Tab-separated table of C-alpha atoms in Angstrom:
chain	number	residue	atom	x	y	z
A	70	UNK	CA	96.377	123.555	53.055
A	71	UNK	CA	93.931	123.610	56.463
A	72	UNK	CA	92.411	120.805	55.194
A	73	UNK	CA	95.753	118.731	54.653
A	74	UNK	CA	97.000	119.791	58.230
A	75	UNK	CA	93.529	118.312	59.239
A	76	UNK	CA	93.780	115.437	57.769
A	77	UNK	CA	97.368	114.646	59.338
A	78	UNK	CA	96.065	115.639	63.196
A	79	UNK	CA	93.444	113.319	62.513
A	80	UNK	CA	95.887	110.702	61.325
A	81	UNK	CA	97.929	111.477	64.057
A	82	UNK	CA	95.227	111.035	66.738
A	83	UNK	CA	94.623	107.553	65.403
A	84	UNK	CA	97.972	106.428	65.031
A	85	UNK	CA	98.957	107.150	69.145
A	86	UNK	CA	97.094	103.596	69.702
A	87	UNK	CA	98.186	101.894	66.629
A	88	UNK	CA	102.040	103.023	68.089
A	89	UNK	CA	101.415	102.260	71.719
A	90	UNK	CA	100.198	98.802	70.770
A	91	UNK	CA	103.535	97.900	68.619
A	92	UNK	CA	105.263	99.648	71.163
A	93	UNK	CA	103.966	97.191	74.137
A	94	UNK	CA	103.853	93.759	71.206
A	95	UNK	CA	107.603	94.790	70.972
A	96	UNK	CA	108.477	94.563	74.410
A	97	UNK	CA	110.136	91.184	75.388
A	98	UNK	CA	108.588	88.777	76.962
A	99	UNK	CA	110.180	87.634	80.735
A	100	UNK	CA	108.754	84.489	82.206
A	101	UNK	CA	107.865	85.178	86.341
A	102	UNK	CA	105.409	82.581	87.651
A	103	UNK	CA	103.095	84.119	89.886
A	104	UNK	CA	100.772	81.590	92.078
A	105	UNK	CA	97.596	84.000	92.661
A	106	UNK	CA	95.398	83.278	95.397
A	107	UNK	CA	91.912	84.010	94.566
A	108	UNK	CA	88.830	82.935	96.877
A	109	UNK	CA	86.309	85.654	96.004
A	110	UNK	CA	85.994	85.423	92.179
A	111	UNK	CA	81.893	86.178	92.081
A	112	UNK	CA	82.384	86.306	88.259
A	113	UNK	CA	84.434	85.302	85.655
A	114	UNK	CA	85.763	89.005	85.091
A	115	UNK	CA	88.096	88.418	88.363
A	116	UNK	CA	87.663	91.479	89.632
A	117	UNK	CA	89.971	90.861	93.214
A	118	UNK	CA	93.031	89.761	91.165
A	119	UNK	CA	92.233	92.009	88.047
A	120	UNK	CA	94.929	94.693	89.212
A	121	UNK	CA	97.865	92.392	89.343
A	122	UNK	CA	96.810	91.049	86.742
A	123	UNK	CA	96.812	94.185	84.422
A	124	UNK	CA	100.497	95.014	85.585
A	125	UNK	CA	101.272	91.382	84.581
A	126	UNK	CA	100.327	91.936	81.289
A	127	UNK	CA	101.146	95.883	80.840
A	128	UNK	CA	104.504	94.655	82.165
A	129	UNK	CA	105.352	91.489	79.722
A	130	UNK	CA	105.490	89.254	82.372
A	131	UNK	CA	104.554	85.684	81.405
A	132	UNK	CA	103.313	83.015	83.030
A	133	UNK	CA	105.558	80.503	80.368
A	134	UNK	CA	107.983	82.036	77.973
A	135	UNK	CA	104.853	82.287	75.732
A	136	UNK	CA	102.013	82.738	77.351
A	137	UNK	CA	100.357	85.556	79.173
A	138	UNK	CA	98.407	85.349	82.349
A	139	UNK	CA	94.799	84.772	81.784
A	140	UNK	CA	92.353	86.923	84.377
A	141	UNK	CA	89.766	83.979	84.167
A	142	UNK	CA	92.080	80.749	84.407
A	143	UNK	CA	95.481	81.647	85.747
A	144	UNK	CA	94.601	81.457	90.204
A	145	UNK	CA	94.101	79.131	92.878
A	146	UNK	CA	90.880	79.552	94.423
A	147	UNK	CA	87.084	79.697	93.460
A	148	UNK	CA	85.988	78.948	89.724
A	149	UNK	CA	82.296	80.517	88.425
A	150	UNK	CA	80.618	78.204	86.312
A	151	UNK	CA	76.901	78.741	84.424
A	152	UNK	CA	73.738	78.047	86.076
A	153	UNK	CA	74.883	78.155	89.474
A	154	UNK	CA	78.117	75.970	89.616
A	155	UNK	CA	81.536	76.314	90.161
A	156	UNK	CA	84.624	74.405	90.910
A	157	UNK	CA	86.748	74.595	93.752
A	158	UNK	CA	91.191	74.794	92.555
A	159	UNK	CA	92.736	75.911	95.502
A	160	UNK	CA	95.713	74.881	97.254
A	161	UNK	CA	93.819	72.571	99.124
A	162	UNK	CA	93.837	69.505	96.452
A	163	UNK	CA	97.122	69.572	96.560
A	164	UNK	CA	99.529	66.988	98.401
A	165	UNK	CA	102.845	67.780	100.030
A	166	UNK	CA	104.791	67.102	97.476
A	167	UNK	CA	102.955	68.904	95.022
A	168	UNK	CA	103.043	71.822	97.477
A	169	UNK	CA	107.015	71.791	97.395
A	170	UNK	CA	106.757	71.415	93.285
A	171	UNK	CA	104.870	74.578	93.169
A	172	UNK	CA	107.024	76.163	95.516
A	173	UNK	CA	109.874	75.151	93.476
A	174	UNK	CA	108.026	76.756	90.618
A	175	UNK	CA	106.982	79.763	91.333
A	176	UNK	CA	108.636	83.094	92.096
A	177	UNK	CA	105.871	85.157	93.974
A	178	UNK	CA	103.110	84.149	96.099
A	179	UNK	CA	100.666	86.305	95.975
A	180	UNK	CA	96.978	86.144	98.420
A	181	UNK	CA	94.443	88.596	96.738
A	182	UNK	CA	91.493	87.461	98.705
A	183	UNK	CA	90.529	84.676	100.843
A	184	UNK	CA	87.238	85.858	102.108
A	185	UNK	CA	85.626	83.137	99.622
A	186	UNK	CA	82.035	83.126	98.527
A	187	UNK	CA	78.790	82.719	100.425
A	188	UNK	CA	75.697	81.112	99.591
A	189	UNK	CA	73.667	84.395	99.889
A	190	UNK	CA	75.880	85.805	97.155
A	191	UNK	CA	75.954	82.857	94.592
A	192	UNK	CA	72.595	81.281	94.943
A	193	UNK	CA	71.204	85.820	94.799
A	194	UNK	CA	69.586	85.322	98.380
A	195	UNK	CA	68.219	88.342	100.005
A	196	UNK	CA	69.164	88.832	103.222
A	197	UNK	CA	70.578	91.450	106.228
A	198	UNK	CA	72.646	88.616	107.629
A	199	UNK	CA	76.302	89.693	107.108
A	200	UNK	CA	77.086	86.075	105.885
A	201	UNK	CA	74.950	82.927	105.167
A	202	UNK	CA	76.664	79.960	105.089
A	203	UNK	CA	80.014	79.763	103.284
A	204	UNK	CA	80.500	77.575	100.308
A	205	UNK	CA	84.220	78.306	100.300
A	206	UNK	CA	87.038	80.935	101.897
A	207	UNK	CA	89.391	81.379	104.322
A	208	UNK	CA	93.178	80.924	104.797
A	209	UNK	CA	93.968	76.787	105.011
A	210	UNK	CA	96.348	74.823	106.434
A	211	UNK	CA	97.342	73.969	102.771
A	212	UNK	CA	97.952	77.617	101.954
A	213	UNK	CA	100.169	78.295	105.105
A	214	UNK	CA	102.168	75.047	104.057
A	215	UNK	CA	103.036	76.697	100.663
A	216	UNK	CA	103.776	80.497	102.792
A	217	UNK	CA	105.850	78.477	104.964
A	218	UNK	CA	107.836	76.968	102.103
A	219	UNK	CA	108.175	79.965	100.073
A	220	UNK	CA	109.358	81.618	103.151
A	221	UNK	CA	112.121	79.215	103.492
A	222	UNK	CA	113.256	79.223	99.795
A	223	UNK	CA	113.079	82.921	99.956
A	224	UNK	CA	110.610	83.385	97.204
A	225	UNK	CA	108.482	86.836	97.207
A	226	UNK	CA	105.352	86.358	99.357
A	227	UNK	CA	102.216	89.149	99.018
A	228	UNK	CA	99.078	89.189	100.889
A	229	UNK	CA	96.450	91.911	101.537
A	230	UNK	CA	93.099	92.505	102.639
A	231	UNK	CA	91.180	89.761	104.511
A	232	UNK	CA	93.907	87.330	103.999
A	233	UNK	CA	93.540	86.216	107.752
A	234	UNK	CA	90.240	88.093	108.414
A	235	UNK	CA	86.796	85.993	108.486
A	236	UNK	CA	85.989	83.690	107.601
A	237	UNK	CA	89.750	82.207	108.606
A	238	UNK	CA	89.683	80.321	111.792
A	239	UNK	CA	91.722	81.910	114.670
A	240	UNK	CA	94.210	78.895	115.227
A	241	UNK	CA	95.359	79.123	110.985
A	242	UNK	CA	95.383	83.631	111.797
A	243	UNK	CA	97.943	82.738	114.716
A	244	UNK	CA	100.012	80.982	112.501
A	245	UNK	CA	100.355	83.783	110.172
A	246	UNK	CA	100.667	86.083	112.362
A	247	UNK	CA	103.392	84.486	113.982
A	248	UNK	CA	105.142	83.831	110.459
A	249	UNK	CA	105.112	87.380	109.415
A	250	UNK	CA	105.308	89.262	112.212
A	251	UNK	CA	102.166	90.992	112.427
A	252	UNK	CA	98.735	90.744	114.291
A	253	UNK	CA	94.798	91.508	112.762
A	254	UNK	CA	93.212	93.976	115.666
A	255	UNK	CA	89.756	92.268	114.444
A	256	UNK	CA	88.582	95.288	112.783
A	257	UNK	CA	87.663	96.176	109.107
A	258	UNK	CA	86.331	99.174	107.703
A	259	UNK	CA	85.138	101.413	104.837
A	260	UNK	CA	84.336	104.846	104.227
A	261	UNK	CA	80.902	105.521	102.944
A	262	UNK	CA	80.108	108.699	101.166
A	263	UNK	CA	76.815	108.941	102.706
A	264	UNK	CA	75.089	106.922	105.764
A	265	UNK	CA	71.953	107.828	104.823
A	266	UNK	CA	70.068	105.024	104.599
A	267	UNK	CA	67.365	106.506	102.493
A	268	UNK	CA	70.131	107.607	99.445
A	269	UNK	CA	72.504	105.421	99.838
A	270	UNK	CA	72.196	101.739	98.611
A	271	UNK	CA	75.197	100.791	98.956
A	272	UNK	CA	75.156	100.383	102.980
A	273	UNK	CA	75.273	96.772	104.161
A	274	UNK	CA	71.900	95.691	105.635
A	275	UNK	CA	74.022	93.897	108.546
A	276	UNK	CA	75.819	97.124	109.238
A	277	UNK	CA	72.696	98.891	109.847
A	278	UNK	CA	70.952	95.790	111.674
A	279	UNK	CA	74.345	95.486	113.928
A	280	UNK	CA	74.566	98.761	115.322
A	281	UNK	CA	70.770	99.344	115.886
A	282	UNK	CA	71.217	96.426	117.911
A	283	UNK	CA	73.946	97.817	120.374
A	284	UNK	CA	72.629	101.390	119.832
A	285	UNK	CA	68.970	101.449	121.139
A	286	UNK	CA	67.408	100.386	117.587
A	287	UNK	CA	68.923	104.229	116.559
A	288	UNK	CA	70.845	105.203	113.289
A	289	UNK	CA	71.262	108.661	113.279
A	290	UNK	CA	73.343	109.315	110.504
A	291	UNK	CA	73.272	111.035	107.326
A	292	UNK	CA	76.773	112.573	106.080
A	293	UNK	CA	79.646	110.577	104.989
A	294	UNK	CA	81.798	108.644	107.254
A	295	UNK	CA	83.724	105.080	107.983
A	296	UNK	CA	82.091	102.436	109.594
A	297	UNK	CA	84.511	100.035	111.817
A	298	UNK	CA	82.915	96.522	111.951
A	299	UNK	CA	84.611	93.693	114.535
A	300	UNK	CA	84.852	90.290	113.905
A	301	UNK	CA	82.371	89.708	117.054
A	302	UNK	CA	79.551	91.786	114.777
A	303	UNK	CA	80.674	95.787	116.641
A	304	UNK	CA	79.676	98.071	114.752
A	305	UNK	CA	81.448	101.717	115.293
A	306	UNK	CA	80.567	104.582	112.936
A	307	UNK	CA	82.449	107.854	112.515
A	308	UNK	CA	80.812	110.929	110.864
A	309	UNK	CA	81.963	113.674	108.888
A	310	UNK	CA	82.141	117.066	110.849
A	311	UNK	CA	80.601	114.819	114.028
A	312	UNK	CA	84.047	113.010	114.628
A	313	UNK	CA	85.737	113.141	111.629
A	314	UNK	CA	87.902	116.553	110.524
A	315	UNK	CA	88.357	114.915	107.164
A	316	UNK	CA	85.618	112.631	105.988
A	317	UNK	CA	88.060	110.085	103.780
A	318	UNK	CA	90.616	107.611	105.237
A	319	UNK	CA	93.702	108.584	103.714
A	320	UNK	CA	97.498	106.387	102.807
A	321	UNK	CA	99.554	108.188	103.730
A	322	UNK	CA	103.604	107.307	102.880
A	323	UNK	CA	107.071	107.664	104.250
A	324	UNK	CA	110.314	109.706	102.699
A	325	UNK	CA	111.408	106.048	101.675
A	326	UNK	CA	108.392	105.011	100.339
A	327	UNK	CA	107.674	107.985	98.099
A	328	UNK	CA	111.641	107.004	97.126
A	329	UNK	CA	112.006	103.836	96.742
A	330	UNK	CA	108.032	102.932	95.259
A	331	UNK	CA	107.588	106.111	93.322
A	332	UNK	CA	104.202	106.225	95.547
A	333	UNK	CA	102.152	110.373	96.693
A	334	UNK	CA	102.702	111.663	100.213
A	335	UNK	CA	99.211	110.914	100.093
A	336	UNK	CA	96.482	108.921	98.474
A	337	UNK	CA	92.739	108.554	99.739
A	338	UNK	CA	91.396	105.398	100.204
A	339	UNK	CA	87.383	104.652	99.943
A	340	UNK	CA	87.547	100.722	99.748
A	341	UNK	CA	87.130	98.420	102.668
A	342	UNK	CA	90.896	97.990	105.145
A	343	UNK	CA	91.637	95.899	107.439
A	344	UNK	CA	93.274	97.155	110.938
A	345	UNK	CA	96.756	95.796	111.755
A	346	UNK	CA	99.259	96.173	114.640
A	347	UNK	CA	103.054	95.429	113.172
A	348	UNK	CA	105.634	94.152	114.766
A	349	UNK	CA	108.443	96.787	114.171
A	350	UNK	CA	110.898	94.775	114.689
A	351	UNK	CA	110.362	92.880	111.850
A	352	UNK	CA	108.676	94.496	109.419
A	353	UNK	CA	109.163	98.343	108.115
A	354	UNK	CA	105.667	100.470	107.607
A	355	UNK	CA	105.646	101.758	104.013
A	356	UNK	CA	102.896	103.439	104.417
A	357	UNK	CA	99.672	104.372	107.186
A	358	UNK	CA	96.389	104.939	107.182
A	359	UNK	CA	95.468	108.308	108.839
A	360	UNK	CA	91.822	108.692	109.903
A	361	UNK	CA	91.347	112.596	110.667
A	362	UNK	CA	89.224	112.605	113.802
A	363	UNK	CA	88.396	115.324	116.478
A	364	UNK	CA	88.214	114.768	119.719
A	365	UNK	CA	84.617	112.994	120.181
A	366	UNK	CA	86.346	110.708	117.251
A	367	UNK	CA	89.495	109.946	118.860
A	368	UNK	CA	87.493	109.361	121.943
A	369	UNK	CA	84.975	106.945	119.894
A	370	UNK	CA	87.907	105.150	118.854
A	371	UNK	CA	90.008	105.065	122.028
A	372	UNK	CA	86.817	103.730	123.467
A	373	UNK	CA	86.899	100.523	121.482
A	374	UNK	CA	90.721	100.104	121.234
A	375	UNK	CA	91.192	101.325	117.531
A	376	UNK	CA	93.955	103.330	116.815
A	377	UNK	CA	93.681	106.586	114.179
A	378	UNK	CA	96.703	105.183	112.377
A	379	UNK	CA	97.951	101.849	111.191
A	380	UNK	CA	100.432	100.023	108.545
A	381	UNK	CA	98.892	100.466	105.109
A	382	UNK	CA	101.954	98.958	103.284
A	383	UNK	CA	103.980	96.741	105.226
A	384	UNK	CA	107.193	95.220	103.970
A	385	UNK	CA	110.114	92.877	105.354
A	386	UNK	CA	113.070	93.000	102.690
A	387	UNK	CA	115.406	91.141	104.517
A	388	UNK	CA	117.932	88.451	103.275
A	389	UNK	CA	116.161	85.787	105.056
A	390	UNK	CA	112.869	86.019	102.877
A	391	UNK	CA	110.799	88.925	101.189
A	392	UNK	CA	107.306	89.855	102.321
A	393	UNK	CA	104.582	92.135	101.629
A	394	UNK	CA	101.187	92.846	103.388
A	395	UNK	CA	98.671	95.309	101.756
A	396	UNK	CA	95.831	96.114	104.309
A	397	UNK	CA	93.329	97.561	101.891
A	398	UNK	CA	91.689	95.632	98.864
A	399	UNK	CA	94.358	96.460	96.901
A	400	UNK	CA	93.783	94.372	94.006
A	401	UNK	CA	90.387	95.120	93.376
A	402	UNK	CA	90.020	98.081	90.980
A	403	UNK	CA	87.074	98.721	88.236
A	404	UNK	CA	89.680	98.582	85.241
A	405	UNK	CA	89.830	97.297	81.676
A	406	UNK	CA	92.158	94.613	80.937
A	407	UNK	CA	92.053	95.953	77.177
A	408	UNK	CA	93.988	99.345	78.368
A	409	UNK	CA	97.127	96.728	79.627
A	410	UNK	CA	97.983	96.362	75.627
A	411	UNK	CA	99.041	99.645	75.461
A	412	UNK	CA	102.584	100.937	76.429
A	413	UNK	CA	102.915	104.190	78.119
A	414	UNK	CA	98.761	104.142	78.531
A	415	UNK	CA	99.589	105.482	82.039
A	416	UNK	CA	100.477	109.459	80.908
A	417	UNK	CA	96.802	109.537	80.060
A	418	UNK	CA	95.832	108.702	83.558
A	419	UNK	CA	94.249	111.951	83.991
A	420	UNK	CA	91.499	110.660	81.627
A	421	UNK	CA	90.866	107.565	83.549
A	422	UNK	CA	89.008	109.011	86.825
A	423	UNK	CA	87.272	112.145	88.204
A	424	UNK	CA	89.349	113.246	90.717
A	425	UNK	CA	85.792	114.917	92.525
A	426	UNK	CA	84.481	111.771	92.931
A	427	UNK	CA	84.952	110.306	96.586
A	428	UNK	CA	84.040	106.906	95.977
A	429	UNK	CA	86.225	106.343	92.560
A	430	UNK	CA	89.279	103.735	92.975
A	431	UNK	CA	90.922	103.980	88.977
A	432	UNK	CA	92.840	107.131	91.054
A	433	UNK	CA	94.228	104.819	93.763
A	434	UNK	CA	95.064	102.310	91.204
A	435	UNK	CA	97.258	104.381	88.767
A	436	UNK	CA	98.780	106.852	91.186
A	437	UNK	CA	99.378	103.939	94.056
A	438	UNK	CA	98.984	100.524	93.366
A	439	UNK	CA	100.509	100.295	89.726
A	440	UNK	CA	103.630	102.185	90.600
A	441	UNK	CA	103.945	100.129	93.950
A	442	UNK	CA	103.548	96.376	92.330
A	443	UNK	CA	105.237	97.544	88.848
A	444	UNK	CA	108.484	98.287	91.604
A	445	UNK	CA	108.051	95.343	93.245
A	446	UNK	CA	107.926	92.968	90.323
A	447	UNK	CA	110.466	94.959	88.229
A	448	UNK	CA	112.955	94.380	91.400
A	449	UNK	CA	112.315	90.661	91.303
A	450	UNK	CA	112.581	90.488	88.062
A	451	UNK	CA	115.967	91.703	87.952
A	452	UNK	CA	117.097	89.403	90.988
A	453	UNK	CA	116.363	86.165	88.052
């Protein structure tokens, strides 16, 4: 008898997949063309777009009425090839008229990255230089032609992290900025669990380099902390227990958004952000980052103009035209695309991530960004 109720647990145990497989294969298909930005795909696992691309696919949402997006095809942007090559199939090759086809086309724009790639990362070059020559990024004419015409048609436009940050030049920023009612402060940051040089690798060589060089060749530093970096090469660091009451940058969301997105009151964030000013008037703050600082913090800060809170989630949900901006790297979480295939894989989110771990993203991904984009496409869905 113990051995027959064995045998069914275990049968039961390997049948939750098998069901949650069926379960997703017999959800309907529903075609939503999303034109996906990508300028910083390194490799061919395209790890900035891989998020979106996961709810795509968790989601049923198809490219055609047949086929699902592919991670390594389906973007506009930079294309990894062996041996050192790649291809170049942004926005850029494309004439006016082929602009306003694809605008026609699609119904979401969405801008994952347009930092690009640089030859120190492609060709593997060692260096402390913070960039080495680009081989392709930035926001382009081209791609503001196709914001500006999915503005006007009132299609569903998305952007995050870096989308106007280097290496996009300041007249093509202004242009943004003036279309979506919003304005980059110049700064970008990340929290680091550790500054010490000696344990952790992960510190940027140029960080290091560009503050010695303002800061009498010093880096004191050894706890965890964020490090603000300028696009004129500042480099301002805040330490745990020196400036810093809590060590993490945190998201932290309004009554509506916790409503309306399903998102926590709050949600750390260890990833690199970008530092906006909104214009309220136009756009509605989702969410904010809160950096926790004490008073030699929020006097390090007020010292170089950065505020200790700004728009994490901005949104404009007006009948004129629907907008997004994320100002973290939203889209760029370590996940499996083979975990999409299953249906209801997200009540054993608790097995995906060590919630003790600082540094881990998976958290941010299934507590934050899933529930946020799943809300956002199952809306526009519905509006087809």
């Amino acid at each position: 008898m113990k051995k027959n109720k064995l045998v069914l647990f275990i049968a039961f145990i390997f049948a939750i997949p098998v069901l949650m497989f069926m379960f997703w294969w017999l959800k309907p298909k529903n075609k939503m063309v999303v034109a996906i930005i990508d300028k910083t795909v390194l490799t061919s696992d395209g790890q900035e777009h891989i998020s979106l691309t996961w709810i795509l696919n968790h989601e049923r949402l198809t490219k055609t009425n047949t086929k699902r997006y592919n991670i390594r095809n389906d973007y506009f942007g930079f294309f990894p090839k062996d041996n050192e090559k790649f291809r170049l199939k942004g926005l850029e090759r494309f004439t006016d008229v082929q602009l306003k086809q694809l605008s026609d086309d699609a119904d979401i724009a969405y801008f994952t990255d347009t930092y690009g790639i640089y030859k120190k990362e492609w060709y593997n070059q060692h260096t402390d230089q913070r960039s080495s020559g680009i081989l392709y990024g930035g926001l382009s004419e081209k791609d503001l032609d196709f914001l500006a015409l999915m503005k006007a048609k009132k299609k569903l436009i998305v952007t995050e992290f870096n989308t106007i940050g280097s290496p996009t030049t300041q007249q093509n920023r202004s242009r943004f900025e003036s279309m979506f009612g919003m304005h980059w402060t110049g700064w970008t940051a990340r929290y680091f669990d550790s500054l010490d040089t000696l344990k952790n690798t992960e510190l940027p060589k140029w960080l290091v380099k560009n503050y010695k060089t303002s800061n009498n060749n010093k880096w004191t530093f050894k706890r965890a902390g964020i490090a603000f970096v300028s696009d004129l090469d500042q480099v301002v660091i805040l330490e745990d227990a020196t400036h810093l009451t809590n060590d993490i940058p945190m998201i932290v969301t309004s009554k509506f958004g916790m409503e309306k997105f399903g998102l926590p009151e709050r949600m750390k964030y260890p990833f690199w952000f970008d530092v906006i000013v909104p214009n309220n008037k136009v756009n509605q703050n989702i969410s904010n980052f809160e950096i926790s600082t004490n008073q030699k913090g929020k006097a390090e800060l007020a010292k170089y103009g950065i505020p200790a809170s700004f728009p994490a989630v901005l949104m404009h949900n007006g009948n004129d035209y629907k907008f997004y901006y994320f100002s973290g790297d939203f889209c760029d979480n370590p996940l499996s695309m083979t975990s999409s295939y299953f249906r209801g894989i997200e009540f054993f989110k608790f097995l995906m991530y060590d919630t003790e771990d600082k540094m881990e993203r998976k958290s941010f991904f299934w507590n934050f960004y899933r529930p946020l984009m799943t809300t956002i496409l199952k809306e526009q869905a519905n509006k087809k």
